[in-house]
């Protein structure tokens, strides 16, 4: 796949950026829209590989989808049918896990047999975390030793209570979506507060779901009605632009329509703690998801200590944080982040190995890493098929001594196909080779 070469910045980054639609919110809108009777209109739907595979899966399950321009997607849903072939969710853990929850007990599909598959990365990720709680509710799911492919035989479910070992919105959401079609009440308690997009969006489709301080609850069975959804800009994509602006001396960048959901905005505080100037202005209009403008100005960065409690709200930003730590003054210590090992790749091992290739002083911990900042050489790194690893090293390339080449960087299209163009528009020098 393609190699991306990033040159050290020759001058400040400046201008405005509008991040692409939120990946988590887009996928939830596609799923709930496909389940809802009548028409759902989505504005700002993310144009990326993960969002596309979830939307196609809903089409294969019987939803009629009209893709308009500029992020508009109309879905006519409400009557599911068994797909003619396995549903391939590609690289998307969210798509696969949330759909497993939906299919486990969907009344239209009882008596059918549905196979869920994914690419090599998704096929290596743990699925027992959803299979076990769904099975407790009465689901019939077989797997290849706790991994994909999953074969689901939808069956009537009963509501039940679950206490999770890890904070995971994918697991929480899979259980809630199954609970929507189960008899009685379902409750999920988590050790930390994972993103709450599912709970926020369900009421828009006419489904009552409760947000609890440490989890969520739902009582089934319920039915969904079509809705109008506005997808905020993805704070996890915005994070790369923010980090680039923070790193390159003299930069000043404004980002508009950024999702400010507190279960997602942990990185903004971590970047502030490292010394960057981050000014957040929430928009006045209050939708299901808060949005606003974020202005970032560069400043010398310093290392920080990140504790377990800070992990869930910044879970997808740790590769980027480790890249920033490599050029910050002093040590950055990350702990309580073992979940990073089961993302699109083992993000602790891969970030440590690739940073070390660039001469960075890094120590791998079971549940995190210690990165000591300093000057970073140029060199070649490998994305390991992970969009966020690729973008993290692209950002680091702006502050390295010599160019950084990121192998297999085409994976960026998983979440942010416009990343390279957006950075170029702010003045960065990146080239596909
Ligand atoms: C997501 C939840 C998180 C996150 C992923 C998207 C979601 O995963 O890392 O990128 O959309 O629910 P976990 O639930 O496994 O922590």
mmCIF file with all atom_site columns, C-alpha atoms in Angstrom, residues 38 64 147 192 221 297 328-329 379 401:
data_model
loop_
_atom_site.group_PDB
_atom_site.id
_atom_site.type_symbol
_atom_site.label_atom_id
_atom_site.label_alt_id
_atom_site.label_comp_id
_atom_site.label_asym_id
_atom_site.label_entity_id
_atom_site.label_seq_id
_atom_site.pdbx_PDB_ins_code
_atom_site.Cartn_x
_atom_site.Cartn_y
_atom_site.Cartn_z
_atom_site.occupancy
_atom_site.B_iso_or_equiv
_atom_site.pdbx_formal_charge
_atom_site.auth_seq_id
_atom_site.auth_comp_id
_atom_site.auth_asym_id
_atom_site.auth_atom_id
_atom_site.pdbx_PDB_model_num
ATOM 1  C CA . UNK A 1 38  ? -39.807 5.369   7.992  1.00 0.00 ? 38  UNK A CA 1
ATOM 2  C CA . UNK A 1 64  ? -32.747 1.285   1.338  1.00 0.00 ? 64  UNK A CA 1
ATOM 3  C CA . UNK A 1 147 ? -12.657 -14.140 17.191 1.00 0.00 ? 147 UNK A CA 1
ATOM 4  C CA . UNK A 1 192 ? -14.908 4.092   33.564 1.00 0.00 ? 192 UNK A CA 1
ATOM 5  C CA . UNK A 1 221 ? -38.811 -4.435  23.610 1.00 0.00 ? 221 UNK A CA 1
ATOM 6  C CA . UNK A 1 297 ? -1.779  27.921  19.113 1.00 0.00 ? 297 UNK A CA 1
ATOM 7  C CA . UNK A 1 328 ? 7.962   17.298  24.403 1.00 0.00 ? 328 UNK A CA 1
ATOM 8  C CA . UNK A 1 329 ? 10.383  18.272  27.136 1.00 0.00 ? 329 UNK A CA 1
ATOM 9  C CA . UNK A 1 379 ? 13.287  7.701   9.113  1.00 0.00 ? 379 UNK A CA 1
ATOM 10 C CA . UNK A 1 401 ? 14.854  16.672  12.051 1.00 0.00 ? 401 UNK A CA 1
#
